[in-house]
Coordinates of C-alpha atoms in Angstrom, one line a residue:
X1 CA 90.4 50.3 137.7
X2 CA 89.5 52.6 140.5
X3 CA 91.8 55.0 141.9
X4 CA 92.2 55.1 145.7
X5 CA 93.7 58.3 146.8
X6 CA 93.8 60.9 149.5
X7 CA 93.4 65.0 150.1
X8 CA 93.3 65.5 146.2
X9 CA 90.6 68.2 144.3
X10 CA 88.5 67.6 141.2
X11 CA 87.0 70.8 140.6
X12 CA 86.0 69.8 137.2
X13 CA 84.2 66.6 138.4
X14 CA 81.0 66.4 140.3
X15 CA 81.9 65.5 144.1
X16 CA 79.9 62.7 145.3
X17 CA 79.9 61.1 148.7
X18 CA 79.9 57.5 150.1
X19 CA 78.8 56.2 153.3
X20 CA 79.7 52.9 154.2
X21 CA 77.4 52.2 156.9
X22 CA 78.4 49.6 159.2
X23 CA 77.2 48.2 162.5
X24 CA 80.5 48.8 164.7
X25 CA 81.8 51.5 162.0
X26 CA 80.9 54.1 159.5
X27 CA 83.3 54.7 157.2
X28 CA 83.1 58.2 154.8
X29 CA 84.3 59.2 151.7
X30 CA 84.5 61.9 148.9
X31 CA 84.9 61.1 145.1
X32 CA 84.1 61.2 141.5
X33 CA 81.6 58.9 139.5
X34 CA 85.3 57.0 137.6
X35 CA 85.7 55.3 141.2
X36 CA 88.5 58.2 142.0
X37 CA 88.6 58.4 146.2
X38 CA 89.8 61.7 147.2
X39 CA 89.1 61.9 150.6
X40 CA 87.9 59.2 153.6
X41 CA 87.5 59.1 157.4
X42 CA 86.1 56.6 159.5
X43 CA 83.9 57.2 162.6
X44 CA 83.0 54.3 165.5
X45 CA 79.0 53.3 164.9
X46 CA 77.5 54.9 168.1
X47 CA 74.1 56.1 169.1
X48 CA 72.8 57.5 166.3
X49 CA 72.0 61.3 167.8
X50 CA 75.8 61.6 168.0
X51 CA 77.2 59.9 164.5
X52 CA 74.6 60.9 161.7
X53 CA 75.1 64.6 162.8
X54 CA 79.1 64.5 162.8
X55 CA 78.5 62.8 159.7
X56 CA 76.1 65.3 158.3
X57 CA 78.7 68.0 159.2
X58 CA 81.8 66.1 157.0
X59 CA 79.8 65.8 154.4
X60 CA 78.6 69.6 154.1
X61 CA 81.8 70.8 154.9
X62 CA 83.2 69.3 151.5
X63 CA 80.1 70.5 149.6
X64 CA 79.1 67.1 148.1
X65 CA 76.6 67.1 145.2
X66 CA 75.3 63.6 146.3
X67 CA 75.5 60.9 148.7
X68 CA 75.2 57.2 148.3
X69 CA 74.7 55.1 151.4
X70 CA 75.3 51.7 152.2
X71 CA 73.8 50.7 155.3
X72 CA 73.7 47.9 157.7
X73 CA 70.0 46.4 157.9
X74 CA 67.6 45.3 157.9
X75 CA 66.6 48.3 156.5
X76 CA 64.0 49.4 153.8
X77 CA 65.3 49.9 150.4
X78 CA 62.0 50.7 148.7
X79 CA 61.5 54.3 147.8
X80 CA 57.7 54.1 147.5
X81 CA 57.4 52.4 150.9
X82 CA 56.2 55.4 154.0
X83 CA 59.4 54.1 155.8
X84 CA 61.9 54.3 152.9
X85 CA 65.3 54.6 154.4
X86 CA 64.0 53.2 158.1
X87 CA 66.8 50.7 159.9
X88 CA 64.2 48.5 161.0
X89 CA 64.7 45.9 163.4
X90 CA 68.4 45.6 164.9
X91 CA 70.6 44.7 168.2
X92 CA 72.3 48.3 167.8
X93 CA 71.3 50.3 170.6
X94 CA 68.7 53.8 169.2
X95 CA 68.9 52.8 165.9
X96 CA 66.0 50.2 165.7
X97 CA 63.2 52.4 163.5
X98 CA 65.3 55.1 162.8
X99 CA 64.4 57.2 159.9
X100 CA 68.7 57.2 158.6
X101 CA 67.7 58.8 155.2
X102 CA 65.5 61.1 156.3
X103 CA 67.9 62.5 158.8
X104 CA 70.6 62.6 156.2
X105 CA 68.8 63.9 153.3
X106 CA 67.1 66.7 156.1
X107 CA 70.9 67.4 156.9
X108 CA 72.5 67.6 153.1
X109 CA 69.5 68.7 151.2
X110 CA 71.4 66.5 148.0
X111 CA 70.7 63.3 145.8
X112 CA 70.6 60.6 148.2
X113 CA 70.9 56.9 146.8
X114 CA 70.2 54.7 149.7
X115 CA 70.8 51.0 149.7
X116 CA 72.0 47.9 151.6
X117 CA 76.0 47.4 152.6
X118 CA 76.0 44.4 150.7
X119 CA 73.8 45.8 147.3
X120 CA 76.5 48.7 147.3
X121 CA 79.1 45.9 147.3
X122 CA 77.7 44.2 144.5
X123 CA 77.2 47.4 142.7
X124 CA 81.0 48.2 143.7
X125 CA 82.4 44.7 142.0
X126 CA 79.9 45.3 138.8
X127 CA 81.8 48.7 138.5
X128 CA 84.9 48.8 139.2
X129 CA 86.1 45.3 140.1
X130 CA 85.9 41.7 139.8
X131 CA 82.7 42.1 137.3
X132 CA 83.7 45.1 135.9
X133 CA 81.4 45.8 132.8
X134 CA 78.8 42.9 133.6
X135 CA 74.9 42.8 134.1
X136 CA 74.2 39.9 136.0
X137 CA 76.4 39.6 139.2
X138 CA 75.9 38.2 142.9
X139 CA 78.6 39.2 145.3
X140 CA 78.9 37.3 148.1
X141 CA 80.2 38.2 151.7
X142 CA 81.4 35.5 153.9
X143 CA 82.2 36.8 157.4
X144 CA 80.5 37.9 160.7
X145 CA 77.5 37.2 159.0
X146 CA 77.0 36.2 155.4
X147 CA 75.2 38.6 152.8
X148 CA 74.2 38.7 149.3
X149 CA 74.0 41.3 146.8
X150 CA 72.5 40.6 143.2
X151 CA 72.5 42.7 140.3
X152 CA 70.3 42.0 137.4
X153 CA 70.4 43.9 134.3
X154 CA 72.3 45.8 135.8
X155 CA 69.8 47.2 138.7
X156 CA 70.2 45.7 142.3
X157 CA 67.6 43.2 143.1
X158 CA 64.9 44.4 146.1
X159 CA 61.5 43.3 146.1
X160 CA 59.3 42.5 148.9
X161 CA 62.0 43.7 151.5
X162 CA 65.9 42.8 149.7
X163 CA 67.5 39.7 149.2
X164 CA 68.4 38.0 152.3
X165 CA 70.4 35.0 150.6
X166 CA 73.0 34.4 153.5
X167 CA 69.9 32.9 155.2
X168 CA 69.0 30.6 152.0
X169 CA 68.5 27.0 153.9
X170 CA 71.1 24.3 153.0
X171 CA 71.2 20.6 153.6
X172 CA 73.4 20.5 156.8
X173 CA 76.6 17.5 156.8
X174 CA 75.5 14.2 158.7
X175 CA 78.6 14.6 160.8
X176 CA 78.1 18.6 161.3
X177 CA 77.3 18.6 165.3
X178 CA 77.2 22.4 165.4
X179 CA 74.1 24.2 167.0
X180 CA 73.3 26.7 164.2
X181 CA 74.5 30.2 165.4
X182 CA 71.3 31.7 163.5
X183 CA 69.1 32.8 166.2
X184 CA 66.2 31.9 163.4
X185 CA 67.3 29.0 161.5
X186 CA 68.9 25.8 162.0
X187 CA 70.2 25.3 158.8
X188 CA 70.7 28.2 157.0
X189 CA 73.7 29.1 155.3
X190 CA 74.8 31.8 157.7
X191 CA 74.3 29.3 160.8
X192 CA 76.3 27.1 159.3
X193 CA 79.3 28.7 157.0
X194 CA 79.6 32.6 158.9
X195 CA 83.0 33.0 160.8
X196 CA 81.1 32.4 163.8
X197 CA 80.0 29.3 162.9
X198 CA 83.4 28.3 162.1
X199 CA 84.8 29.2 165.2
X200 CA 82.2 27.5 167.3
X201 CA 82.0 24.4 165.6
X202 CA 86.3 24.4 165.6
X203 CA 86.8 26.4 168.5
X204 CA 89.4 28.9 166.6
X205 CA 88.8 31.9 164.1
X206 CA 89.4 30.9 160.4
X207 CA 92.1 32.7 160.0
X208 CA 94.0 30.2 162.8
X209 CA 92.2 26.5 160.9
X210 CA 94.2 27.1 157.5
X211 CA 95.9 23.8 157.4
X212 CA 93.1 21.9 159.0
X213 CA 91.6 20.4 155.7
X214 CA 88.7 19.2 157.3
X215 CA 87.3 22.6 158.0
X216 CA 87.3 23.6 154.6
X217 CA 86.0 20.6 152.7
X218 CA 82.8 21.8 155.0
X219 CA 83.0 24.5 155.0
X220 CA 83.0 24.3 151.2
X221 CA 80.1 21.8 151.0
X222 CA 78.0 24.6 152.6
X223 CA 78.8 27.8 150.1
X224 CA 79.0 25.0 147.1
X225 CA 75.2 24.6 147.8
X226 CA 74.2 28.1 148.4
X227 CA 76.0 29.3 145.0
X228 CA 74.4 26.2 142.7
X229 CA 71.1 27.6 144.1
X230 CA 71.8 30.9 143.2
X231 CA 73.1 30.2 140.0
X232 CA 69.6 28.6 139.6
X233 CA 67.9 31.2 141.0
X234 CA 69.3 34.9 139.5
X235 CA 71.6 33.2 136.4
X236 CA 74.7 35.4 136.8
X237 CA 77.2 36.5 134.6
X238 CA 79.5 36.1 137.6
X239 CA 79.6 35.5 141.2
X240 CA 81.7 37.2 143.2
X241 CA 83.2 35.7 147.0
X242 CA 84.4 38.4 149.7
X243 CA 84.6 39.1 153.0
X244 CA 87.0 37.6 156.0
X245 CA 86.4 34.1 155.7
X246 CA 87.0 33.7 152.0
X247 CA 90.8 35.0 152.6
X248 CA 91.2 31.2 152.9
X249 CA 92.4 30.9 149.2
X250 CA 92.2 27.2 149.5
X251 CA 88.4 27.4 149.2
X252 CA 88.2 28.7 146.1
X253 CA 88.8 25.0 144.1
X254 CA 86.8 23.2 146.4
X255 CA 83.7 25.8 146.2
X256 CA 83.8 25.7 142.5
X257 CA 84.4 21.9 142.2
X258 CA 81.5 21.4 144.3
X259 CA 79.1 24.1 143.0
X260 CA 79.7 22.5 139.3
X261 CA 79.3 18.7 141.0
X262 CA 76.0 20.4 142.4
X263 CA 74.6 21.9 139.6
X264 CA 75.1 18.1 137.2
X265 CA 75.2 19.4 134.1
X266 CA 71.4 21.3 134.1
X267 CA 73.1 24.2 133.8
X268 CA 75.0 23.6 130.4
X269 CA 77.2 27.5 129.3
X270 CA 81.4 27.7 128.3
X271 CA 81.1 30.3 131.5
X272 CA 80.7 27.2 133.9
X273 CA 83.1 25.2 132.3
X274 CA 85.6 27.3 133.5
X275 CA 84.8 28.3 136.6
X276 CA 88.1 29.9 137.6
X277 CA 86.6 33.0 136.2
X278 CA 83.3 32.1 136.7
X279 CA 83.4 31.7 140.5
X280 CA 85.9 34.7 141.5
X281 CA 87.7 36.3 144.5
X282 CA 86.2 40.1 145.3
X283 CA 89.1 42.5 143.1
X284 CA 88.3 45.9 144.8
X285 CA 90.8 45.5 147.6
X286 CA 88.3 45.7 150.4
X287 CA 86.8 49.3 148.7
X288 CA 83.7 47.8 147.2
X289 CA 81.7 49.2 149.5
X290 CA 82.9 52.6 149.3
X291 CA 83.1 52.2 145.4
X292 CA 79.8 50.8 145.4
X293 CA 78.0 54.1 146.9
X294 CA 80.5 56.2 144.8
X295 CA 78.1 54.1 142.0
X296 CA 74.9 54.7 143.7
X297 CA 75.8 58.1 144.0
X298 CA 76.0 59.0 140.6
X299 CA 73.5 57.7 139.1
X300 CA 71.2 59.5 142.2
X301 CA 72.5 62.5 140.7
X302 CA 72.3 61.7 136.8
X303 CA 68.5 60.9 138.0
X304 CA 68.2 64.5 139.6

């Protein structure tokens, strides 16, 4: 289990940085590859030109021997690609074709392991948490938006850009009115399931519908259909729920009920017949993020 503490030395241990990087904050931290956090600030997400130098300037100042980043995206992941590390297109003001790792690694002159918020999740879960010790894992975030992270044989999943399974399309409810609140697609599971969605289509936050049972059995039928698909698609060990949205403990039964309903028996394993530990609540207390580029960072620097 990780340890999560504050102001304390390893000089023994390698120290290896985590940047969390977030659309409306960055959050920063120093620690050892065992998931030990010694140290961690966080900083609003402003115009570039002013964060990634105060940030570059934390980071030297506790002589970190590498750096793994999570960052918001879209963003390129691929290190052979010409714009490797580039936030690519995005509503946040200067940061649209921004060269972030390039800027960073120009700063810190370390191992840099650069990868998407949600991968570094995944990784963080696989780690330290929920699917500590496991190969095969999707992590899913249910909240302002809705992101995946997949882990197979133990390397996160990219490919042609990196998995963008919030936006796999689901079959939308006959009575579900709600205009999609994907600006792309009208059926997709983040149009449909996000907190947004909820709160348009209810006209109160999720965290304010906990008794209303009809929000929930839709909510459910939504992220049942997305996770049998997955389960199809990447085989996991385990799939991991997070984010906002999935504080709602009383989805849990009904997503699993329905993702097993979904699935009919194809998929035939003693993991899905008990899908109380199959389908699983996130179990790094909200630091899988930070854990998850205390991860990337090591093995950066094992690479080195």
């Amino acid at each position: 289990m990780a340890l999560i503490q504050s102001g304390i030395e390893s000089a023994s241990a390698p120290r290896i940085g985590a940047l969390e990087a977030g659309g409306t904050k960055m959050v920063l931290a120093v620690g050892t590859a065992d998931g030990e956090i010694m140290e961690r600030a966080e900083i609003p997400t402003t115009l570039p030109e002013e964060c990634v130098p105060h940030m570059i300037g934390w980071f030297h100042a506790r002589k970190v021997d590498a750096l793994g980043v999570g960052a918001f995206g879209p963003t390129r992941v691929n290190p052979e690609a010409a714009d490797f590390g580039y936030v690519l297109d995005t509503p946040k003001p200067g940061w649209k074709g921004y060269d972030f790792y390039g800027e960073l690694k120009k700063g810190l002159d370390v191992p840099i392991g650069y990868d998407t918020d949600v991968n570094v999740a995944c990784l963080g879960e696989a780690r330290f948490g929920a699917a500590q010790g496991l190969t095969h894992v999707v992590y899913i975030t249910v909240g302002t938006g809705i992101g995946a992270g997949v882990l197979v044989d133990g390397k996160l999943l990219h490919g042609l850009l990196h998995p963008e399974a919030g936006h796999m399309l689901v079959a939308r409810q006959p009575e579900d009115e709600l205009q999609s609140v994907c600006p792309y697609h009208l059926s997709c599971l983040e149009g449909l399931a996000s907190g947004p969605a909820i709160e348009a289509r209810w006209g109160e936050p999720a965290n304010a519908l906990a008794d209303r049972v009809e929000v929930w059995e839709l909510e459910s039928d939504y992220l049942a259909q997305a996770i049998a698909n997955y389960v199809l698609c990447y085989s996991p060990q385990r799939i991991v729920l997070g984010g906002g949205v999935m504080k709602q403990s009383q989805l849990f039964p009904l997503v699993r009920a329905k993702a097993l309903k979904n699935l009919n028996g194809y998929i035939s394993t003693n993991d899905l017949g008990s899908m109380e530990s199959y389908i699983i609540e996130a179990g790094c207390g909200g630091n899988q993020g930070i854990l998850g580029c205390l991860e990337l960072g090591r093995r950066v620097l094992c690479r080195s």
